[in-house]
mmCIF file of C-alpha atoms and ligand atoms in Angstrom:
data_model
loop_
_atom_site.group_PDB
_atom_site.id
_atom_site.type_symbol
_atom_site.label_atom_id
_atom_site.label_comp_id
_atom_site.label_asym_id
_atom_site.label_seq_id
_atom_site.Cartn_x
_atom_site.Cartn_y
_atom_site.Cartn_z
ATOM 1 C CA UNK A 1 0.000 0.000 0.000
ATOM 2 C CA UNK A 2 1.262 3.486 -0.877
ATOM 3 C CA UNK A 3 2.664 4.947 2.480
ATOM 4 C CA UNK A 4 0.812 8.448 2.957
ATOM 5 C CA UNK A 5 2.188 8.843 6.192
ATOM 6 C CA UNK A 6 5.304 11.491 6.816
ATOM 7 C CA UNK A 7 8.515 9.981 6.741
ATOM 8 C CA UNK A 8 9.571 10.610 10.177
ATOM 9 C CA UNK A 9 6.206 9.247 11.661
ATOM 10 C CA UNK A 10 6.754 6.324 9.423
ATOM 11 C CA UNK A 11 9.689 5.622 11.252
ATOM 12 C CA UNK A 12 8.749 6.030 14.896
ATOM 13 C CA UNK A 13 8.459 3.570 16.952
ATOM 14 C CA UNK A 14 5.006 3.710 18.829
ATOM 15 C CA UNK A 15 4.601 3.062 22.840
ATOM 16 C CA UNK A 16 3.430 -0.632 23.838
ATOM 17 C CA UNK A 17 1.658 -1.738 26.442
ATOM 18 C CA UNK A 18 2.252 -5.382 27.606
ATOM 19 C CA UNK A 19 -1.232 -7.338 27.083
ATOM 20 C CA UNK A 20 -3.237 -7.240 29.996
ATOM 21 C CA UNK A 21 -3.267 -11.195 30.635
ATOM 22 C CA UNK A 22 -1.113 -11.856 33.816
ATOM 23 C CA UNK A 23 -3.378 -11.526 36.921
ATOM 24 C CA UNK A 24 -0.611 -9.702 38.924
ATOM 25 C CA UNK A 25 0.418 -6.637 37.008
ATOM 26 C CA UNK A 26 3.356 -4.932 38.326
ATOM 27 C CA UNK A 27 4.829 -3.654 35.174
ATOM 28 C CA UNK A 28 3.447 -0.276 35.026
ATOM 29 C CA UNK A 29 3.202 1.405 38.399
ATOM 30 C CA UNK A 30 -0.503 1.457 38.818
ATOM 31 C CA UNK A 31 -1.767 1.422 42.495
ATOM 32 C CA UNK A 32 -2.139 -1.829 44.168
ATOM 33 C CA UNK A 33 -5.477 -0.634 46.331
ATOM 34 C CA UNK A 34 -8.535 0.274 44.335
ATOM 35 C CA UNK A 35 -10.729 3.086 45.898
ATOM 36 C CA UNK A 36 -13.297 1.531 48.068
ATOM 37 C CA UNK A 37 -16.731 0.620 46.819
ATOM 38 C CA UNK A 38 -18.115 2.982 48.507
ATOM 39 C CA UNK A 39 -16.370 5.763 46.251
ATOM 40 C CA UNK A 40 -17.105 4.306 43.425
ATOM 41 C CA UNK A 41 -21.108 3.923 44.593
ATOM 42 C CA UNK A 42 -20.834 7.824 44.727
ATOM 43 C CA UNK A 43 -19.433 7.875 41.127
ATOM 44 C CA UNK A 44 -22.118 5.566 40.068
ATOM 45 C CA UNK A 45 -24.724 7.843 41.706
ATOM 46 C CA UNK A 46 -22.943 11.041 40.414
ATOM 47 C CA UNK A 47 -22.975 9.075 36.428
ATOM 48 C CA UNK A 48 -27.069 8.462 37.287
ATOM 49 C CA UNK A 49 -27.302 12.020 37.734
ATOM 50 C CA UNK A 50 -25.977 13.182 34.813
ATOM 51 C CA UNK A 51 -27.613 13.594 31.183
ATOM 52 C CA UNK A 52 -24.345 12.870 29.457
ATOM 53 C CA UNK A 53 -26.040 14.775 26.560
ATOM 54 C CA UNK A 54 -23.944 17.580 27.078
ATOM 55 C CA UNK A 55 -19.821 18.659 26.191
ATOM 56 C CA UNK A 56 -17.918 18.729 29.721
ATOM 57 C CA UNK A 57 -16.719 22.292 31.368
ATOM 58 C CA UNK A 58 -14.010 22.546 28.899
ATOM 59 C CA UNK A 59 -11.175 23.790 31.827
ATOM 60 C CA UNK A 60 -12.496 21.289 34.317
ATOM 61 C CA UNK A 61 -13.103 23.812 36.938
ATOM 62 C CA UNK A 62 -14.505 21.766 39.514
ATOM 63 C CA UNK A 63 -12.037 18.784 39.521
ATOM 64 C CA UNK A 64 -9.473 22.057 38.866
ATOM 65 C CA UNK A 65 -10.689 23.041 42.358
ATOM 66 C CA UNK A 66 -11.158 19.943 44.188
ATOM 67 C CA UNK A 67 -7.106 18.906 43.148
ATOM 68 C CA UNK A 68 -5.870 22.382 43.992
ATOM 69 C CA UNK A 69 -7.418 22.178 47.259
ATOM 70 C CA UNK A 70 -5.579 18.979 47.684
ATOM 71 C CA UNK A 71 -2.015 20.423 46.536
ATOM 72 C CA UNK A 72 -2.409 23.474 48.093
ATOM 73 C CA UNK A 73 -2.096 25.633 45.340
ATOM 74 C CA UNK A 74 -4.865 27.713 43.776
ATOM 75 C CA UNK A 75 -7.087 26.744 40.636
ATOM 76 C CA UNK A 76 -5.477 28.955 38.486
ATOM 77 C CA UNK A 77 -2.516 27.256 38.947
ATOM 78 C CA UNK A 78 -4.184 24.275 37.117
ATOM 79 C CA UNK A 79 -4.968 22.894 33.608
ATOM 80 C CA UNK A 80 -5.802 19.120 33.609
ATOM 81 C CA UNK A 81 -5.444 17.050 31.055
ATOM 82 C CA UNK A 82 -6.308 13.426 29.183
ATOM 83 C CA UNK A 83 -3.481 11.770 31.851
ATOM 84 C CA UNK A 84 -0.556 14.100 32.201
ATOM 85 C CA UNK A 85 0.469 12.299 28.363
ATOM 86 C CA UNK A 86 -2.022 14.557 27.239
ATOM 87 C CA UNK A 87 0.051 17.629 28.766
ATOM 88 C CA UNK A 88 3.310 16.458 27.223
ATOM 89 C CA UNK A 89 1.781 16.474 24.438
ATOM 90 C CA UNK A 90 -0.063 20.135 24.583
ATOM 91 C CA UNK A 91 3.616 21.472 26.094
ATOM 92 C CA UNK A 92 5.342 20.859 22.612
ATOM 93 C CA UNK A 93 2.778 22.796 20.671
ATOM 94 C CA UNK A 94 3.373 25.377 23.100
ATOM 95 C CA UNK A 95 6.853 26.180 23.880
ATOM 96 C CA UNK A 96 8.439 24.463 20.963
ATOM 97 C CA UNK A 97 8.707 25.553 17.247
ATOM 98 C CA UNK A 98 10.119 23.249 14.813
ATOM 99 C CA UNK A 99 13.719 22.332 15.437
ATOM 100 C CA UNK A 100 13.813 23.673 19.028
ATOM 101 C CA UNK A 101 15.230 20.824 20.684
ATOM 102 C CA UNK A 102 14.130 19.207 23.854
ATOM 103 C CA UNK A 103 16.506 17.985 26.327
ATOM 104 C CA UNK A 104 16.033 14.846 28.998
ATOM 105 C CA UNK A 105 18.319 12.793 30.744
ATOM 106 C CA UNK A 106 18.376 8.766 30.169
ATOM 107 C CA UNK A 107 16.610 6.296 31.309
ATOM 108 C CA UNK A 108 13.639 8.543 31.845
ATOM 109 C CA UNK A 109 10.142 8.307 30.990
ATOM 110 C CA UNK A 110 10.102 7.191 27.067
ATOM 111 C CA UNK A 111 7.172 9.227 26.395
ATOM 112 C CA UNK A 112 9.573 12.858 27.028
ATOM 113 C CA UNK A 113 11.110 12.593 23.068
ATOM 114 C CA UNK A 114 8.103 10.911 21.851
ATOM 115 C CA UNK A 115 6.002 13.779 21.054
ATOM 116 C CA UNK A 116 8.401 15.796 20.364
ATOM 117 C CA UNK A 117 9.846 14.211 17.999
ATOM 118 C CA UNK A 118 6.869 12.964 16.128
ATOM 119 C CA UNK A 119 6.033 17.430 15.943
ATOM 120 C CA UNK A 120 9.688 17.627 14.241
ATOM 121 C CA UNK A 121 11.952 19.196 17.322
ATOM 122 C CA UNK A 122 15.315 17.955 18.153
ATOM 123 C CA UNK A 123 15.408 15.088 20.943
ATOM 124 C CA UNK A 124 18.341 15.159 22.866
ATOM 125 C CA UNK A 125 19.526 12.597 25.266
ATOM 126 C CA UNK A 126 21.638 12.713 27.403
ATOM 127 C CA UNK A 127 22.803 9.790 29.607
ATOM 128 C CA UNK A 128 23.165 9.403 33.498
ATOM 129 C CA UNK A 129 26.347 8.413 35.306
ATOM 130 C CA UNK A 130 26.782 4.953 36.561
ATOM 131 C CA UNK A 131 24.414 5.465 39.843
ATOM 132 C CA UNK A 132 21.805 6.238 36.835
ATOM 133 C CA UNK A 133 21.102 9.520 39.002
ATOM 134 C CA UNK A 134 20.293 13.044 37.909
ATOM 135 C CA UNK A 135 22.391 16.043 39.543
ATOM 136 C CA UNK A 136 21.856 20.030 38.991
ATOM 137 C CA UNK A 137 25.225 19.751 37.112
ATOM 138 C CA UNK A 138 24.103 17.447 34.611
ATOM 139 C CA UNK A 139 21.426 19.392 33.799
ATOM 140 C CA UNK A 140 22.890 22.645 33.681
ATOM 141 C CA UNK A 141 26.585 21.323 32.002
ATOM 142 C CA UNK A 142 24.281 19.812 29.343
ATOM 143 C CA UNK A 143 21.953 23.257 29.217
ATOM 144 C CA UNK A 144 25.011 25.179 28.283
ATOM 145 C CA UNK A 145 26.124 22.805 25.815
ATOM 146 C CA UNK A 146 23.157 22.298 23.776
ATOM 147 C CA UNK A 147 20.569 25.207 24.618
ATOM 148 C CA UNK A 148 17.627 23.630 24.668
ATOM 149 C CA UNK A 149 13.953 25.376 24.605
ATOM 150 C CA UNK A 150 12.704 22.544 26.973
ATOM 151 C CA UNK A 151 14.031 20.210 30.012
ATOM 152 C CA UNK A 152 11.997 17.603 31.465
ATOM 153 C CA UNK A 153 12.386 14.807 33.895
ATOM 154 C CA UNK A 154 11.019 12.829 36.609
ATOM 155 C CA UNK A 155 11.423 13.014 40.195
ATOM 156 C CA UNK A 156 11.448 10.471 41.890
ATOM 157 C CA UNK A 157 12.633 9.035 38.075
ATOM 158 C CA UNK A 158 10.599 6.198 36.408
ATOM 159 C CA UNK A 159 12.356 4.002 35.911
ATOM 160 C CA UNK A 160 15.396 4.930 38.152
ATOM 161 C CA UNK A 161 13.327 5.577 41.274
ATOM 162 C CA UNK A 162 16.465 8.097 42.398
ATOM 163 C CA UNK A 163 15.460 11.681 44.110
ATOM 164 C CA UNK A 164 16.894 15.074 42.917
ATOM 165 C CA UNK A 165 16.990 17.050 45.556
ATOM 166 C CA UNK A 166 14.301 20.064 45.372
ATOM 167 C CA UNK A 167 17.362 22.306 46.534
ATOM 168 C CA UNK A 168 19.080 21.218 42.590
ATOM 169 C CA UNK A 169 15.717 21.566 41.505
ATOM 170 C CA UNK A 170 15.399 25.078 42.437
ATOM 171 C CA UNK A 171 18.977 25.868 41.176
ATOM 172 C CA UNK A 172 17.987 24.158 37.556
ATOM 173 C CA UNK A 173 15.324 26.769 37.558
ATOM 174 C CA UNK A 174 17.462 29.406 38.757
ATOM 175 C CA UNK A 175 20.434 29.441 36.505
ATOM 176 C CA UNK A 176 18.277 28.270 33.167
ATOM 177 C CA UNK A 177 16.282 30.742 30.597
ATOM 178 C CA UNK A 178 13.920 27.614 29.026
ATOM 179 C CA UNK A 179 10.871 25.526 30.378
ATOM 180 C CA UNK A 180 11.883 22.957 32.645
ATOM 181 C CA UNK A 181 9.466 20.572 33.289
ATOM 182 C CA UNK A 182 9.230 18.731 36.522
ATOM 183 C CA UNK A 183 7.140 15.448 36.434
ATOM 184 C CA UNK A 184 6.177 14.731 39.725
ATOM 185 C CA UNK A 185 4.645 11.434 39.124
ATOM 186 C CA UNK A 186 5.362 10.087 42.034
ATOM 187 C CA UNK A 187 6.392 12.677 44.199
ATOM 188 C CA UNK A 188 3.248 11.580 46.540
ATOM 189 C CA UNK A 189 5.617 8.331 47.846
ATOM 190 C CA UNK A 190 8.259 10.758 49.235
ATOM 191 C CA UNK A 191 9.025 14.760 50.040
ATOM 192 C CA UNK A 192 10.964 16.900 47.914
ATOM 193 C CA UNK A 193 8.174 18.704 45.505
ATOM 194 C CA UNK A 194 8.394 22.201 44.330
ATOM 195 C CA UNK A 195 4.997 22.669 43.821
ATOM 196 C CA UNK A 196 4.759 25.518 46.255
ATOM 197 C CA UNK A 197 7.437 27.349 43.973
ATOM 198 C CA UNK A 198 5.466 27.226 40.590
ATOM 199 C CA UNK A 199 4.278 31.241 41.388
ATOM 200 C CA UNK A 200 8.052 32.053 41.751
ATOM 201 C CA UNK A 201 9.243 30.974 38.618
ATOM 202 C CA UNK A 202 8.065 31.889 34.983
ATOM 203 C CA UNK A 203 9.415 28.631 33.798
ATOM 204 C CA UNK A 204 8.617 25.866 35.854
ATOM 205 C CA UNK A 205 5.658 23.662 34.734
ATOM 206 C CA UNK A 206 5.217 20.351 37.648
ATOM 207 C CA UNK A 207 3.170 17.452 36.450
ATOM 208 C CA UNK A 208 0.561 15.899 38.439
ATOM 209 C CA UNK A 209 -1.313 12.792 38.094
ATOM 210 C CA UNK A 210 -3.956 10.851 39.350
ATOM 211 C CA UNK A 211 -2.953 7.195 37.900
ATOM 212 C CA UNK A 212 0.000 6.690 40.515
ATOM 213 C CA UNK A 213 -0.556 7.164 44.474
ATOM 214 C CA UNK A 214 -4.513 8.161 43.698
ATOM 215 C CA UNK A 215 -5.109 4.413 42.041
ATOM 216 C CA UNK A 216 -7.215 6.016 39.495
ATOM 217 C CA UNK A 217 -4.918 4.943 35.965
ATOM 218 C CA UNK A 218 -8.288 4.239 34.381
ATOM 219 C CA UNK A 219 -9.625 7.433 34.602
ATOM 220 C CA UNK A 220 -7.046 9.129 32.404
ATOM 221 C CA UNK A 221 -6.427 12.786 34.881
ATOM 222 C CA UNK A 222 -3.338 14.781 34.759
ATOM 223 C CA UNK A 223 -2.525 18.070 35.553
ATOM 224 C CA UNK A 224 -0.002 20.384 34.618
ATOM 225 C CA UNK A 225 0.705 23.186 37.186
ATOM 226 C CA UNK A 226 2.125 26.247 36.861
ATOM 227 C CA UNK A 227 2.469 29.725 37.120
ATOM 228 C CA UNK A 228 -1.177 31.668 35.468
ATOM 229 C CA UNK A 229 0.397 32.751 32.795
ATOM 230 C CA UNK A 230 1.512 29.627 31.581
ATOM 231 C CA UNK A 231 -1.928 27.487 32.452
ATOM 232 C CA UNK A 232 -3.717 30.303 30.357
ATOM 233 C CA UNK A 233 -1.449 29.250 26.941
ATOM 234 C CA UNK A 234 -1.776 25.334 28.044
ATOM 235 C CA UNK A 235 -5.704 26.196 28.078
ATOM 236 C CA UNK A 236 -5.635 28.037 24.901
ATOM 237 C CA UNK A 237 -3.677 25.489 23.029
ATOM 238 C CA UNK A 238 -5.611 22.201 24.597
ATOM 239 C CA UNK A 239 -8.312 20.558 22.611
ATOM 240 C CA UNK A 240 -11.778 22.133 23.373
ATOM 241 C CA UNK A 241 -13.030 18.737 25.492
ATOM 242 C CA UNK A 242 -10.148 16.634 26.512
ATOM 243 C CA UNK A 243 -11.332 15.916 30.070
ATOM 244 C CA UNK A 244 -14.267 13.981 29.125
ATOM 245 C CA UNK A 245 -17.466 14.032 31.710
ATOM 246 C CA UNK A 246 -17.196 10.779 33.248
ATOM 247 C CA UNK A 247 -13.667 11.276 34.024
ATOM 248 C CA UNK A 248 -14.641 14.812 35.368
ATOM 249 C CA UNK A 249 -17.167 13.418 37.701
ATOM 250 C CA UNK A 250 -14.804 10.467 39.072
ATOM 251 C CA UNK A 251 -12.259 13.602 39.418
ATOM 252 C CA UNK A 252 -15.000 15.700 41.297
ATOM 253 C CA UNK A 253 -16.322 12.689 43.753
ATOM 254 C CA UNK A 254 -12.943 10.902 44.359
ATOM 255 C CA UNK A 255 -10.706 14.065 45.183
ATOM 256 C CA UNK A 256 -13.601 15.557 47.313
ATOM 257 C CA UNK A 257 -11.549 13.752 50.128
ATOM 258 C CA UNK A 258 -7.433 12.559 49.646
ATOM 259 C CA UNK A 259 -7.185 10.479 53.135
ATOM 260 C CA UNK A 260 -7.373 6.913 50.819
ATOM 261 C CA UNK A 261 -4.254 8.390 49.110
ATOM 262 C CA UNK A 262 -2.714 9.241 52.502
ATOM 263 C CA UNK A 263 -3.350 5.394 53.554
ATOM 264 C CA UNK A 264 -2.424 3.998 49.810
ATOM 265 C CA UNK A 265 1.314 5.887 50.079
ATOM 266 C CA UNK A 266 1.884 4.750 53.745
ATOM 267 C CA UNK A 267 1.117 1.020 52.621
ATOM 268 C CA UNK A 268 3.126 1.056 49.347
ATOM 269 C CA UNK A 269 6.302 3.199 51.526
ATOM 270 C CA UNK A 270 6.251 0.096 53.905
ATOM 271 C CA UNK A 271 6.324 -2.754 51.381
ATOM 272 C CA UNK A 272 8.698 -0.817 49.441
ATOM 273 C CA UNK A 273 10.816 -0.754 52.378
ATOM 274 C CA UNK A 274 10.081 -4.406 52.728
ATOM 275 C CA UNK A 275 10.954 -5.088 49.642
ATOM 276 C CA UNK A 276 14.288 -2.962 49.360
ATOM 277 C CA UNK A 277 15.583 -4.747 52.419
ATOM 278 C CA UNK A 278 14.950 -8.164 51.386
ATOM 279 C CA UNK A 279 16.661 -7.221 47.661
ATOM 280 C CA UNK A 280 19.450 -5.848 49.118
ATOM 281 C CA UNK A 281 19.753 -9.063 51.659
ATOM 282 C CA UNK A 282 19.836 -11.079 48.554
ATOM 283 C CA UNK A 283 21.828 -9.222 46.385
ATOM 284 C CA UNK A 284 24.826 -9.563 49.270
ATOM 285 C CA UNK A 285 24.001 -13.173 48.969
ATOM 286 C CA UNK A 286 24.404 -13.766 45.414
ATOM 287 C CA UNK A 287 26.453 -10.962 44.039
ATOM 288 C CA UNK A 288 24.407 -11.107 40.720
ATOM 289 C CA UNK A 289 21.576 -8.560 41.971
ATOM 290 C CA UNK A 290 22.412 -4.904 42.088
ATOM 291 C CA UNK A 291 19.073 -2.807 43.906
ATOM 292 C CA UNK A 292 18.685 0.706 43.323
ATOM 293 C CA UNK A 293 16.996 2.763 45.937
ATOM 294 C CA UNK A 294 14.004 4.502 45.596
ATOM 295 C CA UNK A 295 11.374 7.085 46.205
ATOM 296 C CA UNK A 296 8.746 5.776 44.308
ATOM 297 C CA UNK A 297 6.304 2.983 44.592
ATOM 298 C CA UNK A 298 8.244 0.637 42.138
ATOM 299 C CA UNK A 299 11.978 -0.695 42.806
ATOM 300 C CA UNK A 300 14.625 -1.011 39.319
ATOM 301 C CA UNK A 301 17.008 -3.982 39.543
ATOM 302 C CA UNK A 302 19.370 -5.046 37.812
ATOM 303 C CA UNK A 303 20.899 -8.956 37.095
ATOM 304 C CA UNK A 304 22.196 -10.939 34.126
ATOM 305 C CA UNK A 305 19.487 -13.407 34.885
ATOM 306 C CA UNK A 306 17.049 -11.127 34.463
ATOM 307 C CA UNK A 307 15.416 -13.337 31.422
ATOM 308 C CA UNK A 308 15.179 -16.233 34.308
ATOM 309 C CA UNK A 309 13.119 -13.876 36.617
ATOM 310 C CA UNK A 310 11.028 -12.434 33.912
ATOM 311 C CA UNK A 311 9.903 -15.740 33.178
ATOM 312 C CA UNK A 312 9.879 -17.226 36.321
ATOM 313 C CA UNK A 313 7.435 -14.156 37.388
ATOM 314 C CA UNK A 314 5.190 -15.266 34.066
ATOM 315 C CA UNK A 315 5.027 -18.725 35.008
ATOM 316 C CA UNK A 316 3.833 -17.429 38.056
ATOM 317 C CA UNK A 317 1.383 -14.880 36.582
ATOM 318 C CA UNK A 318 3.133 -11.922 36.883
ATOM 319 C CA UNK A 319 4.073 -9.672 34.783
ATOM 320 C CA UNK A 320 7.187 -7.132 35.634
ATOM 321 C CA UNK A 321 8.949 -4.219 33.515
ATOM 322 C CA UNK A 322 11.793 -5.306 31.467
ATOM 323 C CA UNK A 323 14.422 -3.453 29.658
ATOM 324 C CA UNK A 324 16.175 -5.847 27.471
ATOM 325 C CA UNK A 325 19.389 -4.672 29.282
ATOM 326 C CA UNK A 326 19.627 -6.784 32.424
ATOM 327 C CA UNK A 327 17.494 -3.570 34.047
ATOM 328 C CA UNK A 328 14.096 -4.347 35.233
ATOM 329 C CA UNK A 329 11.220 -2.564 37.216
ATOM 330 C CA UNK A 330 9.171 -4.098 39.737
ATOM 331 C CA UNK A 331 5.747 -2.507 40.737
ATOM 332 C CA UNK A 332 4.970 -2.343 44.330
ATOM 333 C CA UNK A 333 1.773 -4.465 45.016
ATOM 334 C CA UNK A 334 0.238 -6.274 47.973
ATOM 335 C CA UNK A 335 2.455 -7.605 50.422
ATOM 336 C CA UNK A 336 1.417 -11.189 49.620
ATOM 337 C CA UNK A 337 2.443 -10.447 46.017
ATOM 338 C CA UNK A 338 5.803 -8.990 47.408
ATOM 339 C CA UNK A 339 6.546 -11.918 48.880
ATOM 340 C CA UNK A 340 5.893 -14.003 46.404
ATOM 341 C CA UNK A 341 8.289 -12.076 43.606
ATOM 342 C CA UNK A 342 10.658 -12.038 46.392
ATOM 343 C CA UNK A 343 10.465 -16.056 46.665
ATOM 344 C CA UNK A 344 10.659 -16.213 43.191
ATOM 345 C CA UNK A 345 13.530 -14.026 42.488
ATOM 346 C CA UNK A 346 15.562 -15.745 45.686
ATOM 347 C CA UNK A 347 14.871 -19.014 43.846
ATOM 348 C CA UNK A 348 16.458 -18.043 40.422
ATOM 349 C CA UNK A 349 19.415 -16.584 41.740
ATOM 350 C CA UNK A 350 20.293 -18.708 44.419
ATOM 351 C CA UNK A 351 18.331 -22.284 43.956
ATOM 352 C CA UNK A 352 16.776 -21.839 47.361
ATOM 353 C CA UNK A 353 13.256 -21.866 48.303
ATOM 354 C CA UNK A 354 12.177 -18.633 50.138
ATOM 355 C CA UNK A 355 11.437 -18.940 53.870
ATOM 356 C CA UNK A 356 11.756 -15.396 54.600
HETATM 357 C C1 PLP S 1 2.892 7.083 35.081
HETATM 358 C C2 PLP S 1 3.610 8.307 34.714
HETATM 359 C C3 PLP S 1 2.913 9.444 34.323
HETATM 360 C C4 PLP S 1 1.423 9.473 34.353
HETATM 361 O O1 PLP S 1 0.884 9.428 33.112
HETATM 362 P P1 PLP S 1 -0.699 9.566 32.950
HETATM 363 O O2 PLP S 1 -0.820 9.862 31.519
HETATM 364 O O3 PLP S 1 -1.145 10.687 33.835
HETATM 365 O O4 PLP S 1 -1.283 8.261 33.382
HETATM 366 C C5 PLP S 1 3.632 10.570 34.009
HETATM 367 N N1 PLP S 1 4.969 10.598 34.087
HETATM 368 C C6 PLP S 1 5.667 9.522 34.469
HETATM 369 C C7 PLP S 1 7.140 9.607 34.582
HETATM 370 C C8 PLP S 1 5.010 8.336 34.774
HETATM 371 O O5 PLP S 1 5.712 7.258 35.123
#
């Protein structure tokens, strides 16, 4: 068939998904603890209640509102989005014309060259030192080298799980004239956010979401968060509709009250703990397991047999986050689960049935 598309797009390669057949999934952060029923009766009472004849608020106000309230920060301060992807997105037709380049720092989230590049900008990468972790002077060595219009990167980093310090943060945004984008992700599992700085900087845009610490992936809600005059060209720019009504009202009745996500992030901070402790246990054991720490709810490891635990977790019916470079990223789930990929890993790499 004739190939209509561009050349560039032609040559992408798109995001997958693994296929949603293992019963345990711990290969894409998701939460572990589903909202309680009794939310989700709300939600269903909320959906009753609504025509669903007519377009959504098109800037979300309410959920807008509710999530500020939650953050601290105030509603201007907020434009939500289809899943903070959606915001990515909407940032590039923003702040970049094409061949402005973008700059992040690898591994980090695949997704921060993929729109980019598939709009036409530059995508530089630029890799981490050995401990894989980010530093101020990374990030401002490679600003002066390559003057970028954009930075982004996690913190904590997916898949890394490391922590930049909000003090190198704050000097990133201090000694750099471009947007720097801060995706906070999973800044709910530990303490080092500078959300409460986005009125003192005109280029800092934080990312929020609720698929992480909120257990509410399905939904599809992100927010980007930033000073007003940047949320009013993110508003302009974003498709008329993009938060769609039932994802507005499951916004509205599930952020009305955040104490499930206090309780979710204290469980998943002790079976990360847990699970950090028993890694690092084994990997002094059987010197083929290197642990990285983490602030996030998901732990990266790293072992030449890591094709013998990804199938061993299969057989076992879960599914985990591979690399294809010995690196691989576990999910935090129940601690029964924990246990069990623990048993399971201590049996490839040492023969020996868990007890622990
Ligand atoms: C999971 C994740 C997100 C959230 O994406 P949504 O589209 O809001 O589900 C954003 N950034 C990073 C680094 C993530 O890992």
């Amino acid at each position: 068939m004739k190939q209509y598309a561009i050349q560039r797009v032609a040559c992408i390669e798109g995001y997958t998904a693994n296929p949603n057949i293992y019963p345990i999934k711990l290969d894409a952060n998701e939460c572990a603890y589903p909202v309680s029923d009794q939310l989700k009766r709300k939600l269903c009472d909320a959906i009753m209640a609504d025509p669903l004849t007519i377009y959504p608020d098109p800037m979300a106000e309410e959920v807008c509102a509710a999530y500020a309230r939650l953050i601290g920060v105030n509603p201007e301060n907020l434009a939500a989005g289809d899943g903070s992807d959606e915001i990515l997105n909407i940032l590039c037709s923003c702040f970049l014309d094409a061949g402005d380049k973008v700059l992040y720092f690898t591994p980090d989230f695949s997704m921060y060259g993929f729109y980019a590049e598939v709009k036409g900008n530059q995508v530089i990468t630029v890799p981490k030192g050995a401990d894989l972790a980010l530093s101020a002077d990374l990030i401002l060595e490679a600003y002066h080298t390559y003057h970028p219009k954009m930075i982004l990167f996690s913190n904590p980093c997916n898949p890394t799980g490391s922590i930049l310090p909000r003090e190198q943060v704050l000097q990133v945004l201090r000694e750099t004239d471009c947007i720097v984008v801060v995706d906070e992700a999973y800044m709910d599992f530990c303490d080092q956010s500078v959300l409460d700085e986005v009125d003192n900087f005109d280029n800092l845009i934080v990312l929020k979401t609720c698929s992480k610490a909120y257990a509410l992936a399905a939904i599809r809600l992100g927010f980007a968060v930033a000073n007003p005059e940047i949320i009013q060209v993110i508003r302009k720019v974003k498709s008329p509709y993009n938060v769609s009504v039932l994802t507005q009202l499951a916004g509205r009745v599930l952020l009305e009250d955040g104490s499930y996500v206090k309780e979710n992030v204290r469980k998943i901070a002790a079976t990360r703990q847990w699970f950090y402790e028993t890694m690092c246990a084994l990997a002094n054991d059987c010197n083929v397991l290197k642990v990285y720490p983490s602030g996030a709810n998901f732990i990266l490891m790293e072992s030449p047999k890591w094709k013998e635990i990804d199938g061993a977790c299969k057989q076992n019916g879960i599914i985990i986050r591979t690399y294809g470079n010995g690196q691989f990223r576990i999910s935090m789930g129940t601690d029964e689960q924990m246990q069990l990929v623990a048993d399971i890993i201590r049996q490839v790499l040492t023969g020996q049935e868990g007890d622990a």
